[in-house]
Short mmCIF file of C-alpha atoms in Angstrom, two decimals:
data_model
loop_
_atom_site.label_atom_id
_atom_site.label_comp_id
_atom_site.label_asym_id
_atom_site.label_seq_id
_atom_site.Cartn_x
_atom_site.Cartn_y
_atom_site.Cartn_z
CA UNK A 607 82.48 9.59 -72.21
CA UNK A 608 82.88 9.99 -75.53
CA UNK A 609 85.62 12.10 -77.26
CA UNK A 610 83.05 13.58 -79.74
CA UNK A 611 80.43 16.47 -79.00
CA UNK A 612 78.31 18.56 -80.85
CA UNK A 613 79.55 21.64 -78.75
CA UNK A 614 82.82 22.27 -76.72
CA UNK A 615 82.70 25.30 -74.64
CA UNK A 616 85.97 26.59 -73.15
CA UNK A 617 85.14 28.36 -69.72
CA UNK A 618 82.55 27.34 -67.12
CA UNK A 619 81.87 31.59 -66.04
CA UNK A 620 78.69 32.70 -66.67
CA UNK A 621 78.81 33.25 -70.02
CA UNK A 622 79.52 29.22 -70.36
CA UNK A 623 77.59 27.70 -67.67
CA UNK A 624 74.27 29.59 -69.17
CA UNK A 625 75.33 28.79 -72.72
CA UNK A 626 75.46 24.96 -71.62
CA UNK A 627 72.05 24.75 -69.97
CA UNK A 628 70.54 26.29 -73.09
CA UNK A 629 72.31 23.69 -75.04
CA UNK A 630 71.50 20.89 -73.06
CA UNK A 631 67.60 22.09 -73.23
CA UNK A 632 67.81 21.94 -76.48
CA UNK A 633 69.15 18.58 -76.94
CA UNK A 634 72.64 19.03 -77.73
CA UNK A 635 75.72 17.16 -76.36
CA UNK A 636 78.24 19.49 -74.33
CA UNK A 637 81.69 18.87 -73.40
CA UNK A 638 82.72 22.48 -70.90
CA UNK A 639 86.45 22.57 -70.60
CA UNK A 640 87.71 25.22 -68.02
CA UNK A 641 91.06 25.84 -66.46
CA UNK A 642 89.05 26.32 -62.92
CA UNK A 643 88.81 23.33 -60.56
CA UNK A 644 85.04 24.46 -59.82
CA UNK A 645 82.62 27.00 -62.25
CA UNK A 646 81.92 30.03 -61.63
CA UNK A 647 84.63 31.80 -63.40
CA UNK A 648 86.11 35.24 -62.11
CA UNK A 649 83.12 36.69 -60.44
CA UNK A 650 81.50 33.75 -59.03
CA UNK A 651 84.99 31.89 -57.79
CA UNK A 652 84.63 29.27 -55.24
CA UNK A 653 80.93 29.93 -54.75
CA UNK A 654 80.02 26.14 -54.00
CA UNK A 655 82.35 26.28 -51.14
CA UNK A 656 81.71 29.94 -49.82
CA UNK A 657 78.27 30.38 -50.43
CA UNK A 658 77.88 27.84 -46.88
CA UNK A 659 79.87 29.78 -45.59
CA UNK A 660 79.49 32.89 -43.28
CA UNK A 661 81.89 35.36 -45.36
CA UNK A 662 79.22 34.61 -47.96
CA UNK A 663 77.32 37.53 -46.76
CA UNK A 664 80.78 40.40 -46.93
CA UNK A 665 81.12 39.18 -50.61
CA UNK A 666 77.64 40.32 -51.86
CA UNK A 667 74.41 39.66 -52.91
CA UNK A 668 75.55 39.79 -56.77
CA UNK A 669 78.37 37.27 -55.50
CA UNK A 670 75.21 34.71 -54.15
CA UNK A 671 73.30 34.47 -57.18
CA UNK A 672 76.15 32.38 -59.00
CA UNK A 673 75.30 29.53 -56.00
CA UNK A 674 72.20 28.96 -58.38
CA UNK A 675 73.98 29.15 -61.53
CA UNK A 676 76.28 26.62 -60.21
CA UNK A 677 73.87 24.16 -59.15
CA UNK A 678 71.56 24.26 -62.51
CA UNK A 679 75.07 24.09 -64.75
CA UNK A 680 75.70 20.87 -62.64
CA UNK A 681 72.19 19.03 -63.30
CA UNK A 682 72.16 19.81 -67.16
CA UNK A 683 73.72 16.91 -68.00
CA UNK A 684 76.98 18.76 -69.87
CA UNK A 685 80.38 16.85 -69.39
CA UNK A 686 82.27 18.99 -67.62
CA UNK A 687 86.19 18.73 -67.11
CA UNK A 688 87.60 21.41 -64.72
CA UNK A 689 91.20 22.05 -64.07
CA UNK A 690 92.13 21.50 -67.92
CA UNK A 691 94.04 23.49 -70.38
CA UNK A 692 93.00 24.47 -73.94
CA UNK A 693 96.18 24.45 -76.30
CA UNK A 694 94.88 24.17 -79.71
CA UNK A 695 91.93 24.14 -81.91
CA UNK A 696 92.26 22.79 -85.57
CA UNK A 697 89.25 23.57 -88.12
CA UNK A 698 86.34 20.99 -88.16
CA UNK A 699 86.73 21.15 -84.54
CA UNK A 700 89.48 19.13 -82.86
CA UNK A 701 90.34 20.57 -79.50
CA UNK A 702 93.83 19.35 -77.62
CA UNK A 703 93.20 19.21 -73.97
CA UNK A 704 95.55 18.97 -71.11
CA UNK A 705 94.49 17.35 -68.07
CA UNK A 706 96.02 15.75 -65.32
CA UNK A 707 99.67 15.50 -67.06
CA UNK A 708 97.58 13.59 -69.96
CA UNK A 709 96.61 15.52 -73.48
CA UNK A 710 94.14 13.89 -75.29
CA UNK A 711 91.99 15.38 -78.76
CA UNK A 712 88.05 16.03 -78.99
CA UNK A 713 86.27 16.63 -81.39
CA UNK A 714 82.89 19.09 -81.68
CA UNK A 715 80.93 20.29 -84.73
CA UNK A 716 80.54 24.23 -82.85
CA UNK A 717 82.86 25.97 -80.42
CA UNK A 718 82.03 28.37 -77.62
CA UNK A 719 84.75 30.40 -76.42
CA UNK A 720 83.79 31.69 -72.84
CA UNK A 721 86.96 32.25 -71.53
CA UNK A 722 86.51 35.63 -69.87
CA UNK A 723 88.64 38.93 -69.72
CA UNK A 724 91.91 39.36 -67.91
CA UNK A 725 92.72 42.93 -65.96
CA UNK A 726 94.57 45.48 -68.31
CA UNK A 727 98.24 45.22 -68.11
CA UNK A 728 99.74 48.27 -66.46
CA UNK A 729 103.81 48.19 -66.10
CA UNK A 730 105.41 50.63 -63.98
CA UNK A 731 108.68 50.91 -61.78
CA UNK A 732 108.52 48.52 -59.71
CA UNK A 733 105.01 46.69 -60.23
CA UNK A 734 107.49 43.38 -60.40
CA UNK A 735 108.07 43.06 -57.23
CA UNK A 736 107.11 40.86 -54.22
CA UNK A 737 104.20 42.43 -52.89
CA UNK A 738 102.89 44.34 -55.48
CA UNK A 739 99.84 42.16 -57.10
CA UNK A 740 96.29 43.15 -58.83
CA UNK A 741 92.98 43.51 -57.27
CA UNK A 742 91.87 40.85 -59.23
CA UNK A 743 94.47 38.25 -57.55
CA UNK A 744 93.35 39.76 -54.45
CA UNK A 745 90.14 38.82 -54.56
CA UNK A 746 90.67 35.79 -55.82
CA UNK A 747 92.61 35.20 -52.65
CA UNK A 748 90.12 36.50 -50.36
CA UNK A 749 87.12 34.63 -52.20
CA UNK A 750 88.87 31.31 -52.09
CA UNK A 751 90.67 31.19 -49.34
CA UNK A 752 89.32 34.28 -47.21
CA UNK A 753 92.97 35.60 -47.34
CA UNK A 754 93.39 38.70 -45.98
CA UNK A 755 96.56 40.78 -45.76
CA UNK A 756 98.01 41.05 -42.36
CA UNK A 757 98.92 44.76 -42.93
CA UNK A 758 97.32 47.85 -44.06
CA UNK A 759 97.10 47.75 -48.35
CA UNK A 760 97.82 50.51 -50.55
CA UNK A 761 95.39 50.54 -53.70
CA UNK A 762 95.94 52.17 -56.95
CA UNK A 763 94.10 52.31 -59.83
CA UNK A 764 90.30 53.39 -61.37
CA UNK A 765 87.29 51.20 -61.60
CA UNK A 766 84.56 49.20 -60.15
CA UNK A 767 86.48 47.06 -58.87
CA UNK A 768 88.73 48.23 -56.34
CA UNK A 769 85.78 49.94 -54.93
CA UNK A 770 84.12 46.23 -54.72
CA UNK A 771 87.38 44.92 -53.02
CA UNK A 772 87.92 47.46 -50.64
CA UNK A 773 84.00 47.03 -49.35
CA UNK A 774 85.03 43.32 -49.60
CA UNK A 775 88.52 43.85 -47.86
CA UNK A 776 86.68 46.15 -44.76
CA UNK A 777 83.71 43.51 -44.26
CA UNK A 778 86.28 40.69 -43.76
CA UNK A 779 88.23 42.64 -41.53
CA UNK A 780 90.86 43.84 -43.56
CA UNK A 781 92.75 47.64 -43.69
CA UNK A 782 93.23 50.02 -46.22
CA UNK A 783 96.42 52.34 -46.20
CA UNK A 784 94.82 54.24 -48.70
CA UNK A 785 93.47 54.61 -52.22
CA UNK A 786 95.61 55.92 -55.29
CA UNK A 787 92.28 56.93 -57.46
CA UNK A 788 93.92 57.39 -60.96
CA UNK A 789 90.84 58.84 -62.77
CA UNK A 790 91.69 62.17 -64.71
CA UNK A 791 90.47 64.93 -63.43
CA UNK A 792 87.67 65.86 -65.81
CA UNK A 793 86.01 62.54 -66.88
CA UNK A 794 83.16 62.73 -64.86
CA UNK A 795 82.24 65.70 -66.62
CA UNK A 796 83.08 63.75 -69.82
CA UNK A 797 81.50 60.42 -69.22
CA UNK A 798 78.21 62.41 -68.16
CA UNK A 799 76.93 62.60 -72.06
CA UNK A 800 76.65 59.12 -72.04
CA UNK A 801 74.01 58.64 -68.55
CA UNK A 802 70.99 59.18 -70.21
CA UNK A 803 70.95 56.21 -72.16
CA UNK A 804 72.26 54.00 -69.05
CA UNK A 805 69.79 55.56 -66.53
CA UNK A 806 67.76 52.44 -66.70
CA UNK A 807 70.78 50.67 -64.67
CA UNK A 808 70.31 53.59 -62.15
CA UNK A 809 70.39 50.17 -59.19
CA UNK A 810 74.26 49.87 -60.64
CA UNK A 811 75.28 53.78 -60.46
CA UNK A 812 73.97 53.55 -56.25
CA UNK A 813 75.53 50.09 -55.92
CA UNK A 814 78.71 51.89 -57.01
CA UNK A 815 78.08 55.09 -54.87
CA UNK A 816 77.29 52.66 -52.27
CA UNK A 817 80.68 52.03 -52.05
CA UNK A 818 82.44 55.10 -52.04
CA UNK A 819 79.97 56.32 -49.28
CA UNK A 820 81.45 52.98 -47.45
CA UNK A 821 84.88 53.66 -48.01
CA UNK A 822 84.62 57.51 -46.44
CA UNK A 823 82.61 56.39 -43.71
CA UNK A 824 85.50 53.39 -42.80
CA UNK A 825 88.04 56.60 -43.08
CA UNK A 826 90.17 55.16 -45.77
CA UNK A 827 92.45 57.74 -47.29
CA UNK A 828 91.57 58.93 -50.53
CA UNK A 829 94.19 60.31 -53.42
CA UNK A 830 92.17 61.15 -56.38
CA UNK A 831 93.98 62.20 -59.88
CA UNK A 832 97.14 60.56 -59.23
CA UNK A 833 99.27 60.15 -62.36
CA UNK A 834 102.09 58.13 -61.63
CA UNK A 835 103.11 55.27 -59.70
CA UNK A 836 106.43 53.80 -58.45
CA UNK A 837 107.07 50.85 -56.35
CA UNK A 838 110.22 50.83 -54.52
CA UNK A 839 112.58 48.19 -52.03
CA UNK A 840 115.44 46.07 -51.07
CA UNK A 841 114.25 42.64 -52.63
CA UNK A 842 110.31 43.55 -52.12
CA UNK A 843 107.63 46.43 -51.67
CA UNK A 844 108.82 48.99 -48.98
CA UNK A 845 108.37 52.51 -50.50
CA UNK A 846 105.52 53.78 -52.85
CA UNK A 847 105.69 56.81 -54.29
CA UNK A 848 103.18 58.86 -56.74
CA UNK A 849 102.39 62.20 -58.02
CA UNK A 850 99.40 64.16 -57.45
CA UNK A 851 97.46 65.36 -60.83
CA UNK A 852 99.43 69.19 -59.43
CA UNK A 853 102.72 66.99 -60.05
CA UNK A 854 104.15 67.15 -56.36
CA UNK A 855 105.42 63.55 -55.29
CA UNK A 856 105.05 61.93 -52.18
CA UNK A 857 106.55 58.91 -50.78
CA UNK A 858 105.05 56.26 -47.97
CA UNK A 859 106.34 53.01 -46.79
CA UNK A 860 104.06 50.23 -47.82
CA UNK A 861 104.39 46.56 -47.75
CA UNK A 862 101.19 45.77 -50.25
CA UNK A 863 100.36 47.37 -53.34
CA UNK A 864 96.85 46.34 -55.03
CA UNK A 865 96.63 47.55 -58.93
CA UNK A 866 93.99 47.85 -61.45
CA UNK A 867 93.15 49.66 -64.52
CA UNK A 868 89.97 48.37 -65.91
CA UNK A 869 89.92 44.70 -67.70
CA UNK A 870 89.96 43.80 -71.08
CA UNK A 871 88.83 40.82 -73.09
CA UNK A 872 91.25 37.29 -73.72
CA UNK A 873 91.47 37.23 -77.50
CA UNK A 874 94.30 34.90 -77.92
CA UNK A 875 92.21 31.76 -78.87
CA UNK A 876 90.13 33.59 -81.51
CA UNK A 877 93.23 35.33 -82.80
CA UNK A 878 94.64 32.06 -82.70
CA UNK A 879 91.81 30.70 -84.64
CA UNK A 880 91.74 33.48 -86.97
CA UNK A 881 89.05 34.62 -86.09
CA UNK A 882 89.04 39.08 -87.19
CA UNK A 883 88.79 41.64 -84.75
CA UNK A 884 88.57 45.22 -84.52
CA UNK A 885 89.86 47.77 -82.45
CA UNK A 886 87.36 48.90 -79.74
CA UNK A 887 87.86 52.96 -79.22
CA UNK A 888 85.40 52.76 -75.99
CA UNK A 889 87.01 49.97 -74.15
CA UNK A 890 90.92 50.79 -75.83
CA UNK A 891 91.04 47.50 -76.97
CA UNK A 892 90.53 44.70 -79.35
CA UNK A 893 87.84 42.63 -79.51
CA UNK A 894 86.09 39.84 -81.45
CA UNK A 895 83.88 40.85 -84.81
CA UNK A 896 80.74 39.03 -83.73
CA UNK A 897 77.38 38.84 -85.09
CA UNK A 898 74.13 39.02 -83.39
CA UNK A 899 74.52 35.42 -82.50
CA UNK A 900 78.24 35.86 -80.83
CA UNK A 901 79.31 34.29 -84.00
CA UNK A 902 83.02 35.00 -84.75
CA UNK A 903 84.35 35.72 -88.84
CA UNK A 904 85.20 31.39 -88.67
CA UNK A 905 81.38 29.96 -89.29
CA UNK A 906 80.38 28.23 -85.76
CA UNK A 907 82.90 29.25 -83.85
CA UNK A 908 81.08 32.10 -81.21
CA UNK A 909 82.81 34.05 -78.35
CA UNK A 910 80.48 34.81 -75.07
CA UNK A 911 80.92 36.88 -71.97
CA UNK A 912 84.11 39.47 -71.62
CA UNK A 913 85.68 37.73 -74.17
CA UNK A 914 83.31 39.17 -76.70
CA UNK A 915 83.50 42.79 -75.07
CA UNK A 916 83.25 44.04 -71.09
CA UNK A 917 80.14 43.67 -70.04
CA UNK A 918 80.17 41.43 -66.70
CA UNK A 919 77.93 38.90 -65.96
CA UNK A 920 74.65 40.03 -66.72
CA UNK A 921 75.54 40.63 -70.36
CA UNK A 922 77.47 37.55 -70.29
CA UNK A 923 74.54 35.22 -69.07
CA UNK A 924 72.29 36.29 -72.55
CA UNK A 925 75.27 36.42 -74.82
CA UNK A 926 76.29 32.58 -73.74
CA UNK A 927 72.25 31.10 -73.86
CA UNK A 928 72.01 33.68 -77.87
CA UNK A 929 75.12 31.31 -78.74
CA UNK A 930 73.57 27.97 -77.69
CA UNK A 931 70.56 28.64 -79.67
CA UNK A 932 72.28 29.47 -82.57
CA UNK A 933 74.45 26.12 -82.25
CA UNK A 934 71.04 24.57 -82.01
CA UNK A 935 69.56 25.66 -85.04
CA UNK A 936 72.39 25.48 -87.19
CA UNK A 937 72.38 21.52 -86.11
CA UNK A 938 68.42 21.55 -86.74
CA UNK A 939 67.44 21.12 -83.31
CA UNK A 940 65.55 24.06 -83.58
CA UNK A 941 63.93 25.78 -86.35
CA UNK A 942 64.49 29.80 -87.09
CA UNK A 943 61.71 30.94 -85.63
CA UNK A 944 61.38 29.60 -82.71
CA UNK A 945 65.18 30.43 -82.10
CA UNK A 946 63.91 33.81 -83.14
CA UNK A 947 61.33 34.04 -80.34
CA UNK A 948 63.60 33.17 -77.79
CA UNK A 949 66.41 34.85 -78.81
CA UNK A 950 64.34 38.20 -78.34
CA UNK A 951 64.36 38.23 -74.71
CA UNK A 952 68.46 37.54 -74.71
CA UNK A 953 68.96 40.26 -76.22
CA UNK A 954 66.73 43.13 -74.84
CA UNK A 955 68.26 41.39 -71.20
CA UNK A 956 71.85 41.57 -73.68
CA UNK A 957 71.05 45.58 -74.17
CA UNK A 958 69.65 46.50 -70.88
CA UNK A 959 72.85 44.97 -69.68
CA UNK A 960 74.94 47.00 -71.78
CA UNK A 961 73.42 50.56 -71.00
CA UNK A 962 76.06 51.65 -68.40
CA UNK A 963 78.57 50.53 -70.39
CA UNK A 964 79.49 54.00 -72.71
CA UNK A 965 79.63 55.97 -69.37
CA UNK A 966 81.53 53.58 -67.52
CA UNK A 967 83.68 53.03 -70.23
CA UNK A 968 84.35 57.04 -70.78
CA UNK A 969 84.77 57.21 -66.74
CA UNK A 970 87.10 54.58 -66.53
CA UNK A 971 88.97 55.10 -69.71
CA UNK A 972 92.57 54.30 -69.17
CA UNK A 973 94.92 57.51 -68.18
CA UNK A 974 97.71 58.69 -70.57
CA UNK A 975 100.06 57.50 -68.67
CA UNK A 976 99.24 53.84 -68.53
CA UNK A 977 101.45 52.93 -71.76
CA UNK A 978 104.30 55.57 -70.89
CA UNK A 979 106.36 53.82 -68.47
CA UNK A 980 110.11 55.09 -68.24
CA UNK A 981 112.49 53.27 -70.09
CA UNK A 982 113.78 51.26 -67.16
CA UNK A 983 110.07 49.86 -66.62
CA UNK A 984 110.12 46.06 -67.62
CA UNK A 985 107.04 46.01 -70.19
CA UNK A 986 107.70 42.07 -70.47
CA UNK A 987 108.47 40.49 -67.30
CA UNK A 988 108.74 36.43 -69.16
CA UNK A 989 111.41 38.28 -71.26
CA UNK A 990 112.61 41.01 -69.07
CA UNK A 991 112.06 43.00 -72.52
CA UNK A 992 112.27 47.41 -70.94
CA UNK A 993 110.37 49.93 -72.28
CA UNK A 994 113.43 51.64 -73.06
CA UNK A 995 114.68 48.79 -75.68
CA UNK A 996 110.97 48.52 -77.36
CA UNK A 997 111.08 52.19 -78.22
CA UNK A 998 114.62 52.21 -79.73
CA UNK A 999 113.79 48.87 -81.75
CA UNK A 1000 110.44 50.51 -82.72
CA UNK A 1001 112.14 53.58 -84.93
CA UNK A 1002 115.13 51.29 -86.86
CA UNK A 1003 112.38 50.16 -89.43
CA UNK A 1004 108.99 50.89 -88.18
CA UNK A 1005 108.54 47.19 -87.02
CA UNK A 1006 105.42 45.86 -86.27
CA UNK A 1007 104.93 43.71 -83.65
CA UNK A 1008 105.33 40.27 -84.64
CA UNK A 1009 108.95 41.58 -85.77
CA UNK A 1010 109.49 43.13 -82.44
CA UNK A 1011 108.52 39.67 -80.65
CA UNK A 1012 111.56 38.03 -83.39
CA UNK A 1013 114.01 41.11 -82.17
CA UNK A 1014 113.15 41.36 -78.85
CA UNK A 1015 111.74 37.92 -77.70
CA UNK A 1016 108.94 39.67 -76.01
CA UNK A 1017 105.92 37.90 -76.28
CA UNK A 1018 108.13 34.58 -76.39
CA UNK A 1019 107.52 33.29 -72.95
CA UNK A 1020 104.75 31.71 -71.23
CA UNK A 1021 101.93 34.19 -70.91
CA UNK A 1022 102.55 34.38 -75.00
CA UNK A 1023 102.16 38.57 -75.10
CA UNK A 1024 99.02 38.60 -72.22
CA UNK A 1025 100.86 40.49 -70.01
CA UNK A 1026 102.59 42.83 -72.41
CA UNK A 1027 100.54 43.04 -75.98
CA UNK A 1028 98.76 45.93 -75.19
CA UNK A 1029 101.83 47.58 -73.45
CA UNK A 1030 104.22 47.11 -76.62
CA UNK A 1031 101.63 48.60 -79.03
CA UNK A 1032 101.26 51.49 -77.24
CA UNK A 1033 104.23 52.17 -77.21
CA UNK A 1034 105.22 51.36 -80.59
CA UNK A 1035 102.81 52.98 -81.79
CA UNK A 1036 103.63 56.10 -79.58
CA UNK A 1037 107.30 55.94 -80.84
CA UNK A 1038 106.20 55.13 -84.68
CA UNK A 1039 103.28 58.16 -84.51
CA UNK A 1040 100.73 56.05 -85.40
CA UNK A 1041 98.04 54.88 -84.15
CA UNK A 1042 97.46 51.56 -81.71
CA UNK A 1043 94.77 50.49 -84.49
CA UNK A 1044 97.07 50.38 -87.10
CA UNK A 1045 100.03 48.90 -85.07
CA UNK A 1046 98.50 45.54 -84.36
CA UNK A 1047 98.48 42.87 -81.69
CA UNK A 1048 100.76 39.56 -81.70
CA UNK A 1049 100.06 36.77 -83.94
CA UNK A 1050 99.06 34.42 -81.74
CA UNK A 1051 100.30 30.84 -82.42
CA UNK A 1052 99.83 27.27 -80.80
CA UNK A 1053 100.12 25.99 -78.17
CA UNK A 1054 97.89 28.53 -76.00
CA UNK A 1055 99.28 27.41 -72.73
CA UNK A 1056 102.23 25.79 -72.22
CA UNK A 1057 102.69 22.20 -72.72
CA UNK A 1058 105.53 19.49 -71.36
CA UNK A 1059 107.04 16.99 -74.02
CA UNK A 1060 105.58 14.84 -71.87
CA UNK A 1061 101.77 15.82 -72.39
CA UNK A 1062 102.63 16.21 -76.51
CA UNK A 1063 103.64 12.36 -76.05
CA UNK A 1064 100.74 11.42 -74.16
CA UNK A 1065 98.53 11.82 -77.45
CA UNK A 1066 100.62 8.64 -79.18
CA UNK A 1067 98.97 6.72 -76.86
CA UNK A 1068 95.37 7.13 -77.67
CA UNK A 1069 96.19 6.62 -81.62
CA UNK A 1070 95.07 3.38 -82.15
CA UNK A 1071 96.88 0.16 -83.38
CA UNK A 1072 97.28 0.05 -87.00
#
């Protein structure tokens, strides 16, 4: 295999898996590096195991159609290296890759970054410990190992997905305590300005009513407008108490807590790779400046899928293939019009795709609360960096973040801000009266993921004898 490429893509999700097919039809050599031991990414994890399997079926139809995906990914021809770790991406492209205890340096003339989004972070009392985790791990536990929990789950949060889950956790046998819905009262009303221009995705709005109408029919208890959230116990989760939008409190004894507020796109390798972004006001986040190719500010380097802005797999799918044709006519496999041509249908199936996504977005939008913990509240858990210590550092200076993270430490430890970015500017910004915007994110410096002194030393031994 050899170390050079003319494209490395980083993520083997839909967004990558379509973006090396197109590649590979086009001629191009592909190296797909992805932290997964199988593709499929997020929403199609573990689907060349399960889809043989009988709890196929209680996972979905939308869940199926990556079994095909899979299987025309694996004839293309790409070389493909699961279960290793991106750490670093100099200009011109070399790419340091972990795998197996061994680094070792590629080299590509284009990169693809496909590496997905991660669920929002959302600290409050409690949410550190043992048995509180998010739906996401959830259902990566119940599509890769059909794990479900023994007792009766609490769920908190907004979105598509715990609805998903729950229809998920009820098919496979599983019981719901109840559901913590944390929408604001009002944002349906809100969110309805923007259905006319998604009513072509009118399948998606019943899919999603679909669900509810499952959930009341299974009896599952049903909190709507709840507006805080505290997890309680000895050691792990026993209590659970919230507040109703009417600001009464109530406490129950629970042993699981499921949360999620909405995801948001992983940006560390293009901020790593200095790539600009800009501050999304829909989505409350930041995401990559991309042109109508996916390509980033840094010329052919392109970001596909979540990581270039929510839009799940369907808009993930076109934005991957619109990057792989772009990478092909830059190297002159293709000529501009004939990228052109095919590039139209990407992105009509790239808009479609997209339609829902303002009134979704407006729905969904996260609460006020979300980045207003109480002091107490660890905001980063690597650090064990409170709330309470951000907001006092955040008024001695108006520091940004990056001198917060010196100050502090948080940021420092292995998920290298992930888990807390979002969190800190909030409430900097909150404490600073200024906007999130204008506060910032991390700088984001190498390595990406952690490495051992002993993978750093593993790279002597491919230099070659002088």
């Amino acid at each position: 295999m050899s170390d050079h490429t003319d494209i490395l893509i980083v993520g083997a999700g839909p967004a990558g898996m379509a973006a090396a097919v197109t590649a590979r039809r086009h001629g191009l050599s592909v190296r797909i590096v992805d932290d997964q031991p199988a593709p499929g990414g997020q929403i199609w994890r573990g689907i060349e195991t399960v889809a043989a399997t009988p709890r196929a079926k209680r996972l979905g139809e939308s869940y199926l159609a990556g079994a095909e995906r899979a299987a025309a990914f694996r004839a293309c021809g790409a070389d493909y290296e699961p279960a290793s770790q991106l750490w670093q991406i100099e200009p011109g492209f070399r790419a340091f890759i972990t795998r197996g205890g061994k680094a070792r340096a590629v080299t590509a003339e284009a990169i693809v970054l496909a590496t997905g989004a991660q669920e929002r972070p959302m600290p409050f009392p409690g949410w550190t410990l043992p048995g509180v985790l998010t739906v996401g791990a959830a259902q990566i536990l119940l599509k890769t190992a059909d794990s479900v929990p023994e007792k009766p789950v609490w769920i908190a949060g907004c979105g598509p997905l715990p609805l998903l889950y729950m229809t998920q956790l009820l098919a496979a046998g599983g019981r719901i305590a109840g559901f913590l819905d944390t929408t604001p009262r009002g944002r349906l009303g809100s969110a309805l300005r923007h259905l006319p221009q998604g009513l072509g995705r009118l399948g998606d709005l019943i899919k999603g009513l679909s669900w509810s109408l499952a959930l009341r029919r299974a009896g599952v208890p049903i909190i709507r407008h709840v507006t805080e959230l505290r997890a309680e116990g000895e050691g792990r989760l026993q209590r659970l108490r919230y507040c109703a939008a009417s600001g009464q409190e109530f406490e129950v004894p629970a042993e699981v807590l499921l949360v999620h507020e909405g995801v948001v796109p992983n940006i560390h390798a293009p901020l790593a790779l200095g790539c600009t972004v800009q501050w999304h006001a829909g989505q409350h986040c930041y995401v990559p400046v991309l042109d109508s190719w996916g390509e980033t500010s840094q010329a052919n380097i392109f970001v596909a899928g979540d990581g270039a802005g929510i839009g799940g797999a369907e808009a993930a799918e076109p934005r991957g293939r619109l990057a792989a044709l772009r990478v092909a006519t830059k190297l002159g496999r293709l000529d501009d019009g004939t990228a052109e041509a095919a590039a139209a249908p990407e992105r009509a199936a790239l808009s479609s795709a997209l339609a829902l996504r303002p009134f979704l977005d407006a729905l969904y939008a996260p609460r006020p609360q979300l980045y207003a913990p109480p002091d107490e509240t660890l905001v980063c858990r690597c650090e064990e960096v409170t709330a309470g210590e951000l907001r006092a550092r955040a008024v001695e200076g108006r520091p940004g973040p990056n001198q917060l993270k010196a100050f502090t430490r948080a940021g420092m430890g292995p998920c290298q801000g992930r888990q807390c970015g979002y969190s800190m500017a909030h409430i900097v910004a909150a404490a600073q009266g200024r906007s999130v915007e204008e506060v910032g994110f991390y700088r984001i410096r190498p390595p990406l993921k952690p490495v051992t002194l002993g993978e750093l030393a593993s790279l002597d031994e491919q230099e070659p004898a002088a």
